[in-house]
XYZ file of C-alpha atoms in Angstrom:
472
model
C -11.246 -3.114 -35.227
C -14.047 -2.275 -37.593
C -14.491 1.428 -38.175
C -18.240 1.015 -37.830
C -17.682 0.279 -34.159
C -15.710 3.461 -33.549
C -17.227 6.779 -32.570
C -15.147 9.654 -33.869
C -15.747 13.411 -33.936
C -14.013 15.766 -36.324
C -13.697 18.484 -33.705
C -14.494 17.503 -31.092
C -13.479 -17.063 -14.850
C -10.699 -14.182 -14.108
C -7.870 -12.344 -15.723
C -4.543 -11.613 -14.052
C -4.197 -8.368 -12.160
C -0.625 -7.993 -13.341
C -1.162 -8.258 -17.090
C -3.966 -6.498 -18.915
C -4.335 -6.202 -22.674
C -6.833 -4.606 -25.002
C -7.918 -5.095 -28.575
C -6.425 -2.224 -30.550
C -6.264 -0.890 -34.059
C -4.165 -3.049 -36.318
C -1.389 -1.816 -38.590
C -0.736 1.182 -36.353
C 2.852 2.246 -36.005
C 4.598 4.305 -33.403
C 3.949 8.023 -33.697
C 6.422 10.577 -34.990
C 5.475 13.994 -33.669
C 6.384 17.200 -35.442
C 8.614 19.528 -33.461
C 6.830 22.456 -31.818
C 7.842 25.764 -30.334
C 7.887 25.883 -26.542
C 4.847 27.615 -25.003
C 5.090 31.066 -23.468
C 2.965 31.466 -20.328
C 1.694 34.397 -18.301
C 0.261 34.252 -14.781
C -3.476 34.481 -14.335
C -4.233 37.764 -12.562
C -5.535 37.750 -9.011
C -8.910 39.107 -10.157
C -9.328 36.486 -12.871
C -10.958 33.228 -11.872
C -8.581 30.294 -12.521
C -9.646 27.909 -15.243
C -10.208 24.260 -14.428
C -8.668 22.031 -17.071
C -8.445 18.318 -17.810
C -5.203 16.575 -18.745
C -4.843 12.981 -19.940
C -1.950 10.631 -20.689
C -1.069 6.977 -21.180
C -2.353 4.448 -23.697
C -4.520 6.010 -26.397
C -5.658 3.190 -28.689
C -8.640 2.232 -26.526
C -9.922 5.784 -26.916
C -9.723 6.331 -23.161
C -7.773 9.591 -23.549
C -10.555 11.143 -25.610
C -8.201 12.449 -28.316
C -9.486 11.075 -31.663
C -6.457 12.158 -33.690
C -4.199 9.944 -31.569
C -6.029 6.899 -32.925
C -7.220 8.036 -36.350
C -4.873 10.811 -37.487
C -6.379 13.999 -38.901
C -4.818 16.270 -41.496
C -2.460 17.739 -38.908
C -0.945 14.426 -37.809
C 0.357 11.832 -40.228
C 0.693 8.861 -37.881
C -1.230 7.530 -34.871
C 0.104 8.197 -31.386
C -0.177 4.982 -29.416
C 1.282 6.307 -26.185
C 1.062 9.806 -24.716
C 3.966 10.015 -22.278
C 3.217 13.484 -20.857
C 0.022 15.294 -19.792
C -2.053 16.445 -22.771
C -4.879 18.946 -22.511
C -8.401 17.692 -23.194
C -10.555 20.745 -23.734
C -14.097 20.607 -22.382
C -16.955 23.045 -22.694
C -18.057 22.367 -19.120
C -15.953 22.468 -15.966
C -15.210 18.859 -15.031
C -15.557 18.076 -11.330
C -15.106 14.287 -11.259
C -13.211 11.733 -13.339
C -12.651 7.983 -13.152
C -10.475 5.575 -15.134
C -11.690 2.070 -15.841
C -9.891 -0.759 -17.578
C -9.472 1.045 -20.911
C -12.219 3.651 -20.570
C -12.909 6.943 -18.818
C -15.885 8.779 -17.339
C -15.856 12.517 -16.680
C -18.644 14.547 -15.090
C -19.582 18.141 -14.439
C -21.556 19.336 -11.430
C -23.694 21.438 -13.758
C -27.482 21.296 -13.791
C -27.486 21.205 -17.592
C -29.084 18.182 -19.218
C -25.679 16.972 -20.413
C -23.446 16.415 -17.379
C -21.704 13.065 -17.981
C -19.346 11.964 -20.760
C -17.575 8.714 -21.584
C -14.672 7.711 -23.795
C -12.794 4.520 -24.553
C -13.871 0.879 -24.558
C -17.634 0.383 -24.578
C -18.024 -3.310 -25.452
C -20.058 -3.894 -22.278
C -21.943 -0.578 -22.464
C -19.952 0.727 -19.528
C -20.310 4.125 -21.212
C -23.983 3.670 -21.867
C -25.659 3.246 -25.248
C -23.697 5.245 -27.816
C -25.922 5.161 -30.889
C -24.183 4.785 -34.243
C -24.935 6.876 -37.311
C -25.691 3.779 -39.338
C -28.333 2.310 -37.038
C -30.202 3.614 -34.028
C -30.246 0.041 -32.725
C -26.454 -0.327 -32.601
C -23.938 1.198 -30.197
C -20.290 2.090 -30.689
C -17.847 -0.342 -29.048
C -15.056 2.236 -29.063
C -15.707 5.893 -28.250
C -12.757 8.032 -29.283
C -13.887 11.378 -27.932
C -15.882 12.446 -24.854
C -19.473 11.581 -25.736
C -22.549 12.392 -23.630
C -24.039 9.627 -21.492
C -27.763 10.107 -20.924
C -28.850 9.258 -17.388
C -32.509 8.330 -16.726
C -33.011 11.243 -14.329
C -36.469 12.244 -13.131
C -35.333 15.867 -12.758
C -32.355 16.396 -15.081
C -32.323 20.190 -14.662
C -32.131 19.984 -10.867
C -29.905 16.944 -10.308
C -26.112 17.129 -10.298
C -23.520 14.380 -10.738
C -21.360 14.244 -7.609
C -18.904 11.461 -8.421
C -18.108 8.734 -10.959
C -16.317 5.402 -10.506
C -15.149 2.754 -12.993
C -14.242 -0.928 -12.674
C -13.072 -3.507 -15.192
C -16.215 -3.243 -17.333
C -18.821 -1.427 -15.239
C -19.419 2.111 -14.032
C -21.154 3.895 -11.162
C -22.546 7.429 -11.184
C -23.459 9.169 -7.915
C -25.903 12.085 -8.004
C -26.884 14.574 -5.315
C -30.652 14.058 -5.469
C -31.442 10.842 -7.336
C -29.076 8.272 -5.879
C -26.657 5.955 -7.689
C -26.826 4.658 -11.261
C -24.894 1.697 -12.649
C -24.147 0.528 -16.185
C -22.029 -2.044 -17.947
C -21.206 -5.673 -17.243
C -23.311 -7.286 -14.509
C -22.119 -10.897 -14.801
C -21.304 -10.962 -11.073
C -24.014 -8.581 -9.879
C -21.559 -5.671 -9.663
C -24.191 -3.275 -11.038
C -26.486 -4.035 -8.121
C -29.253 -5.614 -10.192
C -30.473 -9.126 -10.866
C -28.137 -11.236 -12.975
C -29.661 -12.233 -16.311
C -28.296 -15.469 -17.703
C -26.602 -15.030 -21.094
C -27.289 -11.292 -21.033
C -25.726 -9.435 -23.943
C -24.040 -6.296 -22.627
C -22.862 -4.885 -25.939
C -25.357 -2.305 -27.164
C -27.336 -2.421 -23.927
C -29.646 0.440 -22.973
C -29.727 -0.602 -19.308
C -28.756 2.090 -16.807
C -29.887 0.835 -13.420
C -30.772 2.880 -10.358
C -29.238 1.059 -7.401
C -31.519 0.870 -4.363
C -31.615 -0.622 -0.892
C -29.455 1.781 1.097
C -30.116 2.731 4.695
C -29.399 6.408 3.996
C -28.100 8.696 1.247
C -24.972 7.481 -0.558
C -22.034 9.931 -0.412
C -19.258 7.915 -2.122
C -19.001 5.046 -4.603
C -16.035 2.850 -5.559
C -15.581 0.163 -8.217
C -13.361 -2.865 -7.862
C -12.551 -5.211 -10.704
C -15.957 -6.921 -10.509
C -17.556 -5.519 -7.361
C -18.918 -2.217 -6.077
C -18.829 -0.352 -2.768
C -21.229 2.324 -1.534
C -20.659 4.594 1.482
C -23.668 6.283 3.099
C -23.849 9.560 5.018
C -24.349 7.638 8.260
C -21.039 5.825 7.748
C -22.309 2.400 6.673
C -20.784 0.494 3.754
C -22.807 -1.524 1.258
C -21.408 -3.882 -1.363
C -22.401 -6.054 -4.300
C -20.636 -8.197 -6.881
C -18.084 -10.987 -6.964
C -17.523 -13.318 -3.921
C -15.169 -12.373 -1.062
C -14.372 -8.888 -2.336
C -17.781 -7.707 -1.156
C -16.935 -8.364 2.504
C -20.375 -9.846 3.113
C -19.047 -12.880 4.994
C -19.408 -15.422 2.186
C -17.919 -16.331 -1.193
C -21.137 -16.064 -3.160
C -22.126 -13.526 -5.763
C -24.365 -10.750 -4.469
C -26.503 -8.928 -7.045
C -27.943 -6.406 -4.618
C -26.213 -3.870 -2.404
C -26.030 -5.336 1.114
C -24.656 -3.657 4.221
C -21.190 -4.889 5.150
C -20.672 -6.189 8.695
C -17.724 -7.931 10.314
C -15.455 -5.551 12.208
C -17.235 -2.645 10.482
C -20.433 -3.326 12.409
C -21.234 -0.174 14.358
C -18.257 1.705 12.887
C -18.769 5.032 11.124
C -16.751 4.990 7.896
C -15.593 8.153 6.137
C -13.949 6.709 3.000
C -13.745 3.470 1.016
C -11.276 2.399 -1.659
C -10.934 -0.487 -4.097
C -9.777 -1.078 -7.664
C -8.676 -4.692 -7.977
C -9.833 -7.432 -5.582
C -8.927 -5.864 -2.226
C -10.994 -3.276 -0.369
C -10.152 -0.763 2.374
C -12.267 1.461 4.604
C -11.190 4.371 6.800
C -13.280 5.112 9.901
C -14.054 8.598 11.140
C -11.750 8.041 14.103
C -8.813 7.221 11.816
C -8.768 3.421 11.914
C -8.239 1.175 8.878
C -10.287 -1.894 7.896
C -9.738 -4.322 5.040
C -11.196 -7.332 3.265
C -10.967 -9.250 -0.001
C -7.813 -10.437 -1.692
C -4.569 -10.724 0.286
C -2.401 -12.685 -2.135
C 0.038 -9.813 -2.168
C 0.163 -9.232 1.617
C -2.371 -6.397 1.570
C -4.062 -7.832 4.686
C -1.091 -9.743 6.101
C -1.311 -7.898 9.420
C -4.382 -9.971 10.329
C -4.211 -13.126 8.203
C -1.980 -15.558 6.362
C -4.865 -16.539 4.099
C -5.103 -15.262 0.535
C -8.584 -13.863 1.032
C -10.833 -12.488 3.784
C -14.570 -12.409 3.124
C -15.450 -10.140 6.053
C -13.925 -6.781 7.140
C -11.136 -6.913 9.694
C -9.586 -4.096 11.668
C -5.989 -3.669 10.502
C -3.669 -2.725 13.399
C -1.177 -0.144 12.181
C 1.785 0.780 14.353
C 3.481 4.118 14.054
C 1.229 5.381 11.261
C -0.843 7.885 13.203
C -4.450 8.755 12.430
C -5.434 7.562 8.951
C -7.417 10.015 6.824
C -7.301 8.333 3.398
C -6.610 4.948 1.866
C -5.898 3.847 -1.696
C -6.118 0.292 -2.952
C -4.635 -0.985 -6.224
C -4.221 -4.430 -7.710
C -1.330 -5.676 -5.582
C -0.463 -2.671 -3.428
C -2.090 -0.319 -0.949
C -1.338 3.099 0.517
C -2.603 5.209 3.391
C -2.323 8.889 4.226
C -2.228 10.149 7.820
C -3.291 13.526 9.206
C 0.297 14.789 9.064
C 0.289 14.310 5.294
C 2.615 11.298 5.401
C 2.268 8.345 3.037
C 2.685 4.664 3.998
C 2.708 1.769 1.512
C 2.778 -2.004 1.571
C 1.906 -5.022 -0.574
C 3.748 -6.181 -3.681
C 5.258 -4.295 -6.600
C 7.077 -0.989 -6.952
C 6.233 0.609 -3.623
C 8.155 3.863 -3.907
C 11.253 3.330 -1.760
C 13.603 2.081 -4.450
C 14.159 -1.145 -6.407
C 15.191 -3.116 -3.319
C 11.720 -2.869 -1.763
C 9.253 -4.889 -3.804
C 7.295 -6.607 -1.049
C 6.187 -5.665 2.446
C 3.564 -6.960 4.839
C 3.844 -3.894 7.084
C 3.470 -0.182 6.295
C 6.599 1.548 4.996
C 6.683 5.341 5.176
C 7.845 7.152 2.053
C 10.147 9.986 3.187
C 8.258 13.313 3.010
C 11.307 14.857 1.347
C 10.437 12.865 -1.779
C 7.227 14.921 -2.020
C 9.019 18.251 -1.707
C 9.205 18.812 2.067
C 12.413 20.494 3.175
C 13.734 22.984 5.699
C 12.755 25.702 3.232
C 9.293 24.189 2.642
C 8.462 22.467 5.961
C 4.699 22.738 5.475
C 4.554 20.620 2.307
C 2.321 17.590 2.842
C 0.458 15.088 0.727
C -3.263 15.842 0.663
C -4.601 13.117 -1.633
C -3.517 9.611 -2.654
C -4.691 7.309 -5.441
C -3.815 3.871 -6.826
C -4.052 2.464 -10.308
C -3.752 -1.237 -10.920
C 0.049 -1.176 -10.539
C 0.997 2.413 -9.733
C 0.485 5.197 -7.185
C -0.290 8.903 -7.368
C -0.110 11.589 -4.678
C -1.174 15.235 -4.746
C 0.371 17.707 -2.303
C -1.175 20.727 -0.613
C 0.725 22.833 -3.159
C -1.112 21.161 -6.043
C 1.887 19.141 -7.219
C 1.416 15.631 -8.575
C 3.832 12.784 -7.807
C 3.668 9.293 -9.337
C 5.542 6.009 -8.986
C 5.141 2.337 -9.867
C 4.809 0.308 -13.064
C 4.754 2.647 -16.043
C 2.363 0.505 -18.070
C 2.071 1.998 -21.567
C 3.231 5.372 -20.315
C 0.553 5.735 -17.652
C 2.814 7.685 -15.272
C 3.080 10.706 -17.557
C 6.768 11.284 -16.813
C 7.915 11.611 -20.413
C 9.424 8.139 -20.744
C 8.437 4.478 -20.619
C 10.651 3.442 -17.689
C 9.159 2.272 -14.394
C 9.524 4.737 -11.524
C 10.875 3.458 -8.194
C 10.589 6.714 -6.254
C 7.911 9.435 -6.343
C 8.475 11.633 -9.396
C 6.829 15.002 -9.987
C 4.697 15.213 -13.117
C 4.938 18.469 -15.036
C 1.420 19.899 -15.272
C 0.699 23.586 -16.050
C -1.352 24.373 -12.971
C -2.339 23.084 -9.547
C -3.665 19.527 -9.549
C -7.033 19.327 -7.820
C -7.749 15.616 -8.269
C -6.391 12.599 -10.105
C -7.833 9.372 -11.485
C -5.682 6.288 -12.084
C -6.440 3.368 -14.396
C -4.615 0.336 -15.719
C -2.645 2.196 -18.366
C -3.882 5.782 -18.377
C -4.544 8.683 -16.019
C -6.684 11.812 -15.876
C -5.874 14.958 -13.899
C -8.205 17.815 -12.974
C -6.095 20.949 -12.858
C -6.670 24.499 -11.639
C -4.751 26.704 -14.019
C -2.396 29.375 -12.667
C -0.784 29.954 -16.050
C -2.212 30.697 -19.450
C -0.497 30.980 -22.833
C 0.592 34.532 -23.628
C -1.335 35.962 -26.577
C -3.594 32.925 -26.962
C -3.446 29.163 -26.725
C -0.068 27.516 -26.823
C 0.615 25.301 -29.804
C 2.419 22.884 -27.505
C -0.834 22.101 -25.669
C -3.049 21.795 -28.746
C -6.160 20.481 -26.944
C -8.773 18.327 -28.560
C -12.096 20.114 -28.237
C -15.149 18.537 -26.681
C -17.976 19.863 -28.848
C -21.477 18.567 -29.140
C -21.298 18.030 -32.891
C -22.516 15.308 -35.122
C -19.957 12.473 -35.186
C -18.291 11.489 -38.415
C -17.651 7.822 -39.184
C -15.009 7.202 -41.801
């Protein structure tokens, strides 16, 4: 990887769903970390507002973790750190309210009204992080961004508009704002950015950030699949664009504009959508589940034996109760009911031990695995997420549990082994939200502890400063 294609601050047709690789720095060995003293914490007082922090872990050599010294060591670290097996603090000047993990890249956003409210890090070969101008030429963009770098949105009113949510796919990104709609950037080979496909378009170094239009009402949630996009409006309708049957538009053609999804969703008010690979799920406001797209791994086996459905179908679930959330990965899916119970099915490590690797029907993960007991009977899962081959769940106590394929240390459990049951990740604070990728994760954490007498050396965050980048 040429250093000219790397942004570094001093301070500051288809691929398999099961195997994903990236171009990385050559001649980089495994890291050897210096031993550190354990941190000493004190509780944040009741009158002190808790700090919101960002933690990252997993594969670092794409730059997706936003820690430059992991990839290009500074004076304090002699060797690169290819894998970060435990949560590592990423310091930010602004409070981050939304994060998304793509296939080797990350977007983080703040709900601030400041001009700078969106940052990207990691792979940028398709301009999925926008145009990141190099120091050597204002006409060239960095292909690897090693630290959180501002992404300039073409906002009409940048001091009034806030970023509400971000979403990332294989090589494209979506940004939802509160007043100016949805913006897309990155690869549009299949129309996943909701704009006209340009034959032989060069995405590297592109300045194009497109405002997606054509919705029946205001968009309240966005989701990125591998090569398609979903948009949920405030009236409960779902719109989609991108690659063939994943869009749920009733055909196997590419759609380069956001079109309202029909099928069994016609007339249904949807409250949440989820996708990450080739399968899509939607949860209605009355707690029903709908699905479409890929079913090679039994994701939609309750309604079809085919490997793909190009139009939404209602998925009959027995004994699951009212569904409030759904999460869709590459080969596996999960739902959360109003009692805070988690059900999983599909193919892979599902969370009930090594003997269960495939299921066409929902399997409930025992609530005791998430901390519920006779002493803590009120513990319940409040949020679920899926990466390409792993799961994450956050409880109402702010604890994070993960399980699945531990690709390049993406589970953050301190080791490289796969995890067959939910395992609690050690994070210093209450987890507010989580983003899962192919081989990395990002957690937004509300701190209840702070280092006594200053910052702990064991956390050693990498600062996000708006300084001039240095290219070696």
